[in-house]
mmCIF file of C-alpha atoms in Angstrom:
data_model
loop_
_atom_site.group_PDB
_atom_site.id
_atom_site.type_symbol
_atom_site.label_atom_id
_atom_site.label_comp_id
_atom_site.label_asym_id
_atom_site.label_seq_id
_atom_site.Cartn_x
_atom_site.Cartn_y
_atom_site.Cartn_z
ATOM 1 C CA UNK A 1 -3.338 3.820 9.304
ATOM 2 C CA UNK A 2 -6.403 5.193 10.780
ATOM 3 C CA UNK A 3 -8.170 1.761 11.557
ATOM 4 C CA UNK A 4 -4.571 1.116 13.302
ATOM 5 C CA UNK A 5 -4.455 4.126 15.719
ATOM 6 C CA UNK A 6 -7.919 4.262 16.025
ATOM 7 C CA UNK A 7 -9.681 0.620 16.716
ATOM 8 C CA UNK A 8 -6.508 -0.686 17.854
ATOM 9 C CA UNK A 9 -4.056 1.530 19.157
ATOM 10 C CA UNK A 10 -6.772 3.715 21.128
ATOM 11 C CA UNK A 11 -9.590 1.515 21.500
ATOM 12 C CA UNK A 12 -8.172 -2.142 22.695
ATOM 13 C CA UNK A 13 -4.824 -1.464 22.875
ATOM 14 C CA UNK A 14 -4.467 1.749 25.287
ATOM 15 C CA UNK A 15 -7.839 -0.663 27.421
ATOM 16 C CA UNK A 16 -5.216 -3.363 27.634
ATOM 17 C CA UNK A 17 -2.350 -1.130 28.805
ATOM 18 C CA UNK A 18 -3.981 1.142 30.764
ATOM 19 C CA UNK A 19 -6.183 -1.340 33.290
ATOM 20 C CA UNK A 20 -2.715 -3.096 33.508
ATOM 21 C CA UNK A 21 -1.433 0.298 34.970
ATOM 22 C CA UNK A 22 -4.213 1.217 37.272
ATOM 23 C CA UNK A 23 -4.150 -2.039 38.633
ATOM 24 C CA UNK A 24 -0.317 -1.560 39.047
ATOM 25 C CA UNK A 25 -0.211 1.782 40.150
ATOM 26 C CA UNK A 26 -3.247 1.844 42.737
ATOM 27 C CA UNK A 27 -2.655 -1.820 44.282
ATOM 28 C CA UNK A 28 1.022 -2.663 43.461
ATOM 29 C CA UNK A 29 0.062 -5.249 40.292
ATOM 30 C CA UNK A 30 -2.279 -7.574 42.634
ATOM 31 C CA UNK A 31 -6.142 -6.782 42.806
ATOM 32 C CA UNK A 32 -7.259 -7.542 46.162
ATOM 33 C CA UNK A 33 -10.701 -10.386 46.649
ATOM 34 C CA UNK A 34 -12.703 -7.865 48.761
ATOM 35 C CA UNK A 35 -15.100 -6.095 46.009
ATOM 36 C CA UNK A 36 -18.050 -4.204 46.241
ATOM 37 C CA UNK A 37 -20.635 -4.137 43.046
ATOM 38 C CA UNK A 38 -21.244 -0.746 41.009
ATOM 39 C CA UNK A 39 -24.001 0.188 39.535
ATOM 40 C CA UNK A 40 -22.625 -0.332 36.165
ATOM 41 C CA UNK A 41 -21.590 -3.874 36.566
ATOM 42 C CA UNK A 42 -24.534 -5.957 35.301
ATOM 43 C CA UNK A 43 -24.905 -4.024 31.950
ATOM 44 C CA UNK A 44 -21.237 -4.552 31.226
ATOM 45 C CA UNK A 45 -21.562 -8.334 31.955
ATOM 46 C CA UNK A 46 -24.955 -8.616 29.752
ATOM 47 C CA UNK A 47 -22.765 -6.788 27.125
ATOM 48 C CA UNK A 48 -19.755 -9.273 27.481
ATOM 49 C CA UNK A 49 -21.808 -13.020 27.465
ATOM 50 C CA UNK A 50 -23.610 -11.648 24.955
ATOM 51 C CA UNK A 51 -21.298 -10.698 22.450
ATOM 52 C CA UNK A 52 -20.137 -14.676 21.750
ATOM 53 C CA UNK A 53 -23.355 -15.690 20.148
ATOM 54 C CA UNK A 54 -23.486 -13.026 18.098
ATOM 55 C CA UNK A 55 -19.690 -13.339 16.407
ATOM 56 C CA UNK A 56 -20.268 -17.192 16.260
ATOM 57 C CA UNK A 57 -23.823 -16.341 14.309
ATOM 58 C CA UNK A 58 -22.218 -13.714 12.106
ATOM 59 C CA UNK A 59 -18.608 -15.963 11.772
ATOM 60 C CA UNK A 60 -20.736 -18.889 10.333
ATOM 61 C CA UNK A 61 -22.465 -17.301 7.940
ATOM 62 C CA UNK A 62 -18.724 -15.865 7.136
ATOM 63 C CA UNK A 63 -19.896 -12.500 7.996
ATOM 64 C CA UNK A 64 -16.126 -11.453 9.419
ATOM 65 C CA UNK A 65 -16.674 -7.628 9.631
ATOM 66 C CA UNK A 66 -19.671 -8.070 11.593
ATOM 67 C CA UNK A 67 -17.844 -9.959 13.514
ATOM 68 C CA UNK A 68 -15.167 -7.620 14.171
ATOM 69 C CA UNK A 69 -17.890 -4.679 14.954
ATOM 70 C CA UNK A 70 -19.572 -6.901 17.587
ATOM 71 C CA UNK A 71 -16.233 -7.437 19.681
ATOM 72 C CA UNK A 72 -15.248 -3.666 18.719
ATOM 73 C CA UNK A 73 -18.810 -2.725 20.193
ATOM 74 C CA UNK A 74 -17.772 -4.543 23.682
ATOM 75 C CA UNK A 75 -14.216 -2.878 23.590
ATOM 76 C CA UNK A 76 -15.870 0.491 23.638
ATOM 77 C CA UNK A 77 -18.720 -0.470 26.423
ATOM 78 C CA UNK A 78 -15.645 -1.576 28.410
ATOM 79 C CA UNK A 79 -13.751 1.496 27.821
ATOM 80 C CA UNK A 80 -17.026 3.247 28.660
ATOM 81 C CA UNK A 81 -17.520 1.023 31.877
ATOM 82 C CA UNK A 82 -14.250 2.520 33.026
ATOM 83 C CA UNK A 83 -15.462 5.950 32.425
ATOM 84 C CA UNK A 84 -18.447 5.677 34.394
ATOM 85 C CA UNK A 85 -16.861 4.046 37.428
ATOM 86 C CA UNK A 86 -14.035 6.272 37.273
ATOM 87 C CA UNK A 87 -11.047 4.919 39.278
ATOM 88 C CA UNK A 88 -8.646 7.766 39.355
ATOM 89 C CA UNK A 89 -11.847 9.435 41.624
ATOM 90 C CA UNK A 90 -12.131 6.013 43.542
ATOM 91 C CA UNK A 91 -8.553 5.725 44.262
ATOM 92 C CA UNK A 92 -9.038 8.562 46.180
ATOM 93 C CA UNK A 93 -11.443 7.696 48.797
ATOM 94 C CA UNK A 94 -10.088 4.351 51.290
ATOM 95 C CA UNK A 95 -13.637 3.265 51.782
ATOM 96 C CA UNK A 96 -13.894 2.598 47.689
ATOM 97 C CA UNK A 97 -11.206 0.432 47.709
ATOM 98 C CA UNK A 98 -13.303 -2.732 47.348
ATOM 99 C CA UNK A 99 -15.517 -0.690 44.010
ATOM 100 C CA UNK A 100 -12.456 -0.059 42.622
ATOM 101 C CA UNK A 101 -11.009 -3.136 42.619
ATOM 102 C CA UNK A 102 -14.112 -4.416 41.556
ATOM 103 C CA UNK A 103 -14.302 -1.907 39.025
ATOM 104 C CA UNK A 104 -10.594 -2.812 37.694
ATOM 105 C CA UNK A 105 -11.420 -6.603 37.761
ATOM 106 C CA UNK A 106 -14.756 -6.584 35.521
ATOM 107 C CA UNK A 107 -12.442 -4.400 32.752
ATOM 108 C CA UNK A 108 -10.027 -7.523 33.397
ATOM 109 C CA UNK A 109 -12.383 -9.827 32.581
ATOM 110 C CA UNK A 110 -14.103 -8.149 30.146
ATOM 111 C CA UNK A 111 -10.545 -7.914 28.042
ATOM 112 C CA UNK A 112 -10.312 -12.077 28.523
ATOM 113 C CA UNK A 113 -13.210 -12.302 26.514
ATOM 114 C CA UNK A 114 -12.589 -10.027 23.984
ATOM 115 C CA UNK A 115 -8.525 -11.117 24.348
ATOM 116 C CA UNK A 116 -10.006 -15.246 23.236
ATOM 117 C CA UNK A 117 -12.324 -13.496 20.678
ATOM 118 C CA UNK A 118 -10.153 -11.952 18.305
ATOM 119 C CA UNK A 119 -8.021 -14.812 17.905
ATOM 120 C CA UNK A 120 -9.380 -15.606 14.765
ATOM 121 C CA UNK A 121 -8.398 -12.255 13.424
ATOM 122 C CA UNK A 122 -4.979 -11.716 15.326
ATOM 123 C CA UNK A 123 -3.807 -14.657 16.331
ATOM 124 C CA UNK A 124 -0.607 -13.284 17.544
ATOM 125 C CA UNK A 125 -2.154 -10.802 19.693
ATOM 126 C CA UNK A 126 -4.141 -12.713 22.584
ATOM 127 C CA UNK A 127 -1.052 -14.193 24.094
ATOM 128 C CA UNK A 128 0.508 -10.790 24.342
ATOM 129 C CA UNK A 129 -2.787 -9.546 26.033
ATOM 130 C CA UNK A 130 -2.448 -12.561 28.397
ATOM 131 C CA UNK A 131 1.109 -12.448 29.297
ATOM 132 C CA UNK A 132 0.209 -8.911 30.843
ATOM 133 C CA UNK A 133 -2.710 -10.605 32.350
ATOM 134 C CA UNK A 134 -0.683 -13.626 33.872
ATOM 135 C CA UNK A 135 -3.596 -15.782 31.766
ATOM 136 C CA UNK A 136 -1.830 -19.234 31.531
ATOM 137 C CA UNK A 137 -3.101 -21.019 28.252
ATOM 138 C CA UNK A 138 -5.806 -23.623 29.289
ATOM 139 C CA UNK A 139 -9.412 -23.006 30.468
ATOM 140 C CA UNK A 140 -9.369 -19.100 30.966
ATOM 141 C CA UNK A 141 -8.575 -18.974 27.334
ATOM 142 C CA UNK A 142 -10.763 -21.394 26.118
ATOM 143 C CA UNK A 143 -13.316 -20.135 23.207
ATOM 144 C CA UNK A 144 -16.705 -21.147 25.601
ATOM 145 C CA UNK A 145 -14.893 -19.915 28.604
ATOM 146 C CA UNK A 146 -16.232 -16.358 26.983
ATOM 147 C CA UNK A 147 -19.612 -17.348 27.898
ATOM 148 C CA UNK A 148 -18.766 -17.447 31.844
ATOM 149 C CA UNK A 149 -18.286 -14.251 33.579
ATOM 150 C CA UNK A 150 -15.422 -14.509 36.710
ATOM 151 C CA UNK A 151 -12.857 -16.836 35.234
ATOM 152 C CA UNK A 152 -9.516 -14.579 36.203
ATOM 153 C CA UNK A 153 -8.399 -15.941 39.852
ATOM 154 C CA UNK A 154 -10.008 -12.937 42.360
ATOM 155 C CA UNK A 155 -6.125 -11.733 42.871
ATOM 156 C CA UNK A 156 -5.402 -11.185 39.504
ATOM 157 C CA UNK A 157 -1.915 -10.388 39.226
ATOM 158 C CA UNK A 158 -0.706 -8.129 36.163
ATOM 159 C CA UNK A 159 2.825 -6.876 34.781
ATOM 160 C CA UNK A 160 3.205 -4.642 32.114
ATOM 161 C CA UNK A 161 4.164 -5.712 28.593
ATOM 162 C CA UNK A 162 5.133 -4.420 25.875
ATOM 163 C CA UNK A 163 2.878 -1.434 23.557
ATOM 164 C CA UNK A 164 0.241 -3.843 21.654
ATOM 165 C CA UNK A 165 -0.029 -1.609 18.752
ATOM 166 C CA UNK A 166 2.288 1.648 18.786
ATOM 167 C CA UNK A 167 0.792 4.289 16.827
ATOM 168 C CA UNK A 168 1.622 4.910 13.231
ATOM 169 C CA UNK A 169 2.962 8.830 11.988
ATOM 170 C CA UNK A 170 0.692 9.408 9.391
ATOM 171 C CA UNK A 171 2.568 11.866 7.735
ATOM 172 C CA UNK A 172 6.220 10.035 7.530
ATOM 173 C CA UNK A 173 4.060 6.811 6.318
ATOM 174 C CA UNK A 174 2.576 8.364 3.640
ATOM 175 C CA UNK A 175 5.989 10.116 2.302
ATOM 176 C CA UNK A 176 7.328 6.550 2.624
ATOM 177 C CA UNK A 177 4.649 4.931 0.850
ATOM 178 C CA UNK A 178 4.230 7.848 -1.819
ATOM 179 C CA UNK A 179 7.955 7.402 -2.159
ATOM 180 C CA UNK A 180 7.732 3.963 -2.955
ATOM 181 C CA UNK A 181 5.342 4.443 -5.378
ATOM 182 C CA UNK A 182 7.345 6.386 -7.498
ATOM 183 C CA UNK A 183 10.271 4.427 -7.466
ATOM 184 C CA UNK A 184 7.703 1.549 -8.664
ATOM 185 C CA UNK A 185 6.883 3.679 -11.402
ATOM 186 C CA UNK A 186 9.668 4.750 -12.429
ATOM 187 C CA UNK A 187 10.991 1.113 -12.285
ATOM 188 C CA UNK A 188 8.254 0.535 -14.472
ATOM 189 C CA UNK A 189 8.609 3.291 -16.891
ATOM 190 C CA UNK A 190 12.795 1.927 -17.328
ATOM 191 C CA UNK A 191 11.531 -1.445 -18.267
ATOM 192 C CA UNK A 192 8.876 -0.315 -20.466
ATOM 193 C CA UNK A 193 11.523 1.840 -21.873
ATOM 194 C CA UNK A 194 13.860 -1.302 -22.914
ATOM 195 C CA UNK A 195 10.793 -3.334 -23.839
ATOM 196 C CA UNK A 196 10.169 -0.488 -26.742
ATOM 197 C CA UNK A 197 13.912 0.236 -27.585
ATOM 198 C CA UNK A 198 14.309 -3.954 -27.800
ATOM 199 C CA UNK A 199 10.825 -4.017 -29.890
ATOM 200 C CA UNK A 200 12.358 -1.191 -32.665
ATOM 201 C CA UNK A 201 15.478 -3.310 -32.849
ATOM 202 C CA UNK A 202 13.411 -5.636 -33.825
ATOM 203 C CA UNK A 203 10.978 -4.068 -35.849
ATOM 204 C CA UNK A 204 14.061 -2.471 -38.140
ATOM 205 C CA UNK A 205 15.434 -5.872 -38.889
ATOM 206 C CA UNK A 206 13.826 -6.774 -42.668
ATOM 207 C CA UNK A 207 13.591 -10.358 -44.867
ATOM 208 C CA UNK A 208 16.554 -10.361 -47.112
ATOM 209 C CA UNK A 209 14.246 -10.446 -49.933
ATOM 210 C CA UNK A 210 11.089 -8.946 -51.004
ATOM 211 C CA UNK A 211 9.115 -8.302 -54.336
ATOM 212 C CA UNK A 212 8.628 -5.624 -56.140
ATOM 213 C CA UNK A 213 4.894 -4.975 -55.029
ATOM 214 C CA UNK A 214 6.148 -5.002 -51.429
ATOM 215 C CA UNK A 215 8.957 -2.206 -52.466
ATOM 216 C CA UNK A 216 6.301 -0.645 -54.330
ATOM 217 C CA UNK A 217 4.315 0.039 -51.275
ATOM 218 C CA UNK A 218 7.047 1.930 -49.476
ATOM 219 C CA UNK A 219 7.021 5.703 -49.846
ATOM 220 C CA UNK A 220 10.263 6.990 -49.700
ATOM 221 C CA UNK A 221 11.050 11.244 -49.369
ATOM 222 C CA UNK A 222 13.592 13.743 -48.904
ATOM 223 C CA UNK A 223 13.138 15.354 -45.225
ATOM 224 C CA UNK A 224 15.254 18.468 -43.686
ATOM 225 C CA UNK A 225 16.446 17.847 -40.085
ATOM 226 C CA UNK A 226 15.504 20.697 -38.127
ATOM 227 C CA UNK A 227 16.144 19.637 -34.694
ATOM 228 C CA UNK A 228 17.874 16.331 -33.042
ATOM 229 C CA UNK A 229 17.900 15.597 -29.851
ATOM 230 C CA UNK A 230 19.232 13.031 -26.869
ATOM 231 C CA UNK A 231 15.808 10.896 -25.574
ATOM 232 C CA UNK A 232 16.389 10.934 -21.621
ATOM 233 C CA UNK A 233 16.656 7.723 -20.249
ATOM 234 C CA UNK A 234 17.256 5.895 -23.903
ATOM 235 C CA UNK A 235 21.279 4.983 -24.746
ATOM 236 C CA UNK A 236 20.263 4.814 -28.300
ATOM 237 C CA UNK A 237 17.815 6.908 -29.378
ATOM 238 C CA UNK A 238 17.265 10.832 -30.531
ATOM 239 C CA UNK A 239 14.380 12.341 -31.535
ATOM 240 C CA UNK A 240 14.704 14.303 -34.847
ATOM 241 C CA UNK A 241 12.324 16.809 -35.905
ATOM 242 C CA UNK A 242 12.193 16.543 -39.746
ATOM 243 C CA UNK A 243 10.661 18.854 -42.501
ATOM 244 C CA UNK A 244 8.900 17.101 -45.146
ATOM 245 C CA UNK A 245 7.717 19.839 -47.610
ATOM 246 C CA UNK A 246 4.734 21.534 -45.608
ATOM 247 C CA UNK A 247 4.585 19.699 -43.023
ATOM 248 C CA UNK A 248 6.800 18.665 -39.863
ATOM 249 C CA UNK A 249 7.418 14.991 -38.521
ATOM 250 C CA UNK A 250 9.011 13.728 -35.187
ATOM 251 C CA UNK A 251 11.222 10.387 -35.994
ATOM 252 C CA UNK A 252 13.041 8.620 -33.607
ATOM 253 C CA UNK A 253 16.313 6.967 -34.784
ATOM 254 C CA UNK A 254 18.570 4.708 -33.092
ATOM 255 C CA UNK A 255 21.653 6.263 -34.562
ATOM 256 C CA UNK A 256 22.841 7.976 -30.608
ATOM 257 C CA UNK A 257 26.339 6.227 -31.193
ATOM 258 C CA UNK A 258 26.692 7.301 -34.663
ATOM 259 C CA UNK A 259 25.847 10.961 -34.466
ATOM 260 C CA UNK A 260 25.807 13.379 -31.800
ATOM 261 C CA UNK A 261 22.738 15.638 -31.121
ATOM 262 C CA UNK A 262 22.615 18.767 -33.337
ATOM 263 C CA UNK A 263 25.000 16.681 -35.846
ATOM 264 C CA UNK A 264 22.070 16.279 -38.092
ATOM 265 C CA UNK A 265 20.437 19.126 -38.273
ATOM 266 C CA UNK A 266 20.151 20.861 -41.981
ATOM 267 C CA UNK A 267 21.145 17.354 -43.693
ATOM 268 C CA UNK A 268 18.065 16.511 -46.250
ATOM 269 C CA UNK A 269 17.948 12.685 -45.448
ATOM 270 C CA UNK A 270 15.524 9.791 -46.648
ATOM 271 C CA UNK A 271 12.625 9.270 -44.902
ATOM 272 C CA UNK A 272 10.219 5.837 -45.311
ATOM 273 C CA UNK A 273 7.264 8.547 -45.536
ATOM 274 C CA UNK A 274 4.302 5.994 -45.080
ATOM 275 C CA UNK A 275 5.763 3.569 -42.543
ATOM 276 C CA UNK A 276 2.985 2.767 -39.634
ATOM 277 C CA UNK A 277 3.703 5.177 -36.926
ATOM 278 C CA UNK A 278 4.452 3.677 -33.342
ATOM 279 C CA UNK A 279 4.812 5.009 -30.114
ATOM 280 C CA UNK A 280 8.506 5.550 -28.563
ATOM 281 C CA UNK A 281 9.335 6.493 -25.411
ATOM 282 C CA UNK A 282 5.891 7.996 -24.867
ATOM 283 C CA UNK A 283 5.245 9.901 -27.938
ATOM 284 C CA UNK A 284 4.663 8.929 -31.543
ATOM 285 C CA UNK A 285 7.138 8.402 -33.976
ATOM 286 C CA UNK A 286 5.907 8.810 -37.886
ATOM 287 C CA UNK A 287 8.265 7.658 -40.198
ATOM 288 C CA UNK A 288 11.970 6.439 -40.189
ATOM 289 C CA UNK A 289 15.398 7.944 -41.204
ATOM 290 C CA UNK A 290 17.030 5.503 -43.404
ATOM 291 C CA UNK A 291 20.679 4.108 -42.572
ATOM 292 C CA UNK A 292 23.325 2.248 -43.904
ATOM 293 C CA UNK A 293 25.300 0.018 -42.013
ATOM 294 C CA UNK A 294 28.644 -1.811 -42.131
ATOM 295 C CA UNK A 295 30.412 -5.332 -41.123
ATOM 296 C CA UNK A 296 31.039 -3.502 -37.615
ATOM 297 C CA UNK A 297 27.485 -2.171 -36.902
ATOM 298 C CA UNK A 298 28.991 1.596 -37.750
ATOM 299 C CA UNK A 299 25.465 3.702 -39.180
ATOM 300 C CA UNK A 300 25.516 6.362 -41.874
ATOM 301 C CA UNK A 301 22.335 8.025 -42.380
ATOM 302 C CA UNK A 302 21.080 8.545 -46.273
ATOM 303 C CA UNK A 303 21.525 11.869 -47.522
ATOM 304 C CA UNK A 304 20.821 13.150 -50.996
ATOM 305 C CA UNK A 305 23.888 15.146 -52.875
ATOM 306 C CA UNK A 306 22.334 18.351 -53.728
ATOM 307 C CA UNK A 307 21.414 20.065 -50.589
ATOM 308 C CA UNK A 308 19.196 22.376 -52.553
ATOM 309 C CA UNK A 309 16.680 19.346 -53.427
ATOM 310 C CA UNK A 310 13.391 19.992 -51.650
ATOM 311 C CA UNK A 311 12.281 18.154 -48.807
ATOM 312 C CA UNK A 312 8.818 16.147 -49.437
ATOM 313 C CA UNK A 313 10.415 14.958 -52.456
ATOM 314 C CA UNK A 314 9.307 11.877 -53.818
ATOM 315 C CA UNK A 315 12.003 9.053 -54.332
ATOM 316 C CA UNK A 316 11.748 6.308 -56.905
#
């Protein structure tokens, strides 16, 4: 954004526009042939033929930045050229009508150059610079044509055109931009979300059979439900704090559809004690609540009989 309204918009862009409008405004759009040199002519000029070596040297060795600072370092002697011959003073006087017009036609020419140099960068961009110029595409526009100073016709013509680059609000473009970022992530976040609710469906499917050393290794024990809750932004899931003797265990369960939050708390349900915890919706899951299930999907979580049995029981 600040490249845009700085280099651009300021720099080349407000040159462009506003040589068009002194040029417009102080000789009706046509420049007149009668000129008289300034003292600041010849430096601009030296500035100007020489800046077309030095892009081609710095384009072939693929040096593009340097590029780009050598063209940006004629923009800003041009801009400076107009500073130090100072039209809106010249304008004033009827005998400086020839140094002003002079003055206005070596910024003219000067923008040519730079106009046919920046093609490679913004192709798109020359042609709007020449349209305001009345630059026809053929010789004045040709690349080596940058190393002759005088191509324009001596009554230039000009119109204006439209804003080359209109300045960017820095403010509303970042709120935009921030705001886009956080619908990415949240975008992001949903599909991660599905990725890990799809994964636990997946995980909680088991081989029909197993052997007894592969039961053996499951540690099974009686936990106390001491808080269940809804999982924002899961359809399936809550997250159950559970009491397993001393110490306390968050478990997510799939079981949204089956039992309402709250529904479980103070059941004493069994708990695969040693199962590999994984992470859920951003936190860490250790353990899960076992279920049964029937022909139509409906869940029923395990409980034991005697409410009194202590959780961190072992069951075998």
């Amino acid at each position: 954004i600040q490249r845009i309204n700085s280099d651009l918009a300021n720099d080349l862009g407000n040159l462009v526009s506003r040589t068009v409008g002194m040029i417009d405004k102080y000789f009706g759009g046509t420049l007149p042939a009668e000129r008289t040199a300034t003292a600041f002519d010849e430096d601009l000029k030296a500035v100007a033929l020489s800046t077309t070596e030095k892009v081609e040297n710095a384009m072939e060795k693929m040096f593009f930045s340097d590029a780009l600072v050598e063209i940006w370092n004629l923009v800003r002697r041009t801009n400076k050229y107009i500073d130090e011959t100072q039209p809106w003073i010249l304008c004033k006087d009827e005998d400086k009508k020839a140094e002003l017009a002079n003055a206005l036609y070596n910024v003219a020419e000067s923008i040519r150059i730079i106009s046919i140099l920046i093609q490679p960068f913004m192709p798109n961009t020359p042609e709007k610079i020449w349209a305001q110029y009345n630059i026809t595409e053929g010789d004045a526009t040709a690349w080596d044509s940058t190393k002759t100073w005088g191509v324009l016709p001596a009554e230039l013509n000009v119109q204006k055109g439209e804003t080359l680059f209109p300045r960017i609000d820095m403010k509303k473009e970042l709120a935009e931009l921030e705001a886009a970022i956080k619908a990415s992530q949240a975008t992001s976040v949903a599909n991660q979300q599905k990725k890990e609710e799809k994964k636990a469906e997946a995980e909680s499917e088991y081989p029909a059979e197993i052997t007894i050393d592969d039961f053996c290794k499951v540690q099974l024990k009686v936990g106390e439900v001491l808080e269940s809750k809804e999982v924002e932004g899961s359809k399936k899931l809550l997250r159950n704090v559970v009491k397993l003797g001393d110490e306390e265990r968050v478990i997510f369960s799939g079981i949204k559809d089956a039992y309402a939050p709250g529904e479980l708390v103070g059941k004493r349900v069994v708990v695969a004690y040693n199962l590999k915890p994984r992470k859920m919706m951003g936190e860490m899951s250790y353990g899960m609540i076992l279920c049964a299930e029937d022909g139509d999907g409906k869940l029923s979580v395990l409980t034991t009989d005697d409410k009194d049995f202590a959780s961190g029981s072992s069951i075998s």
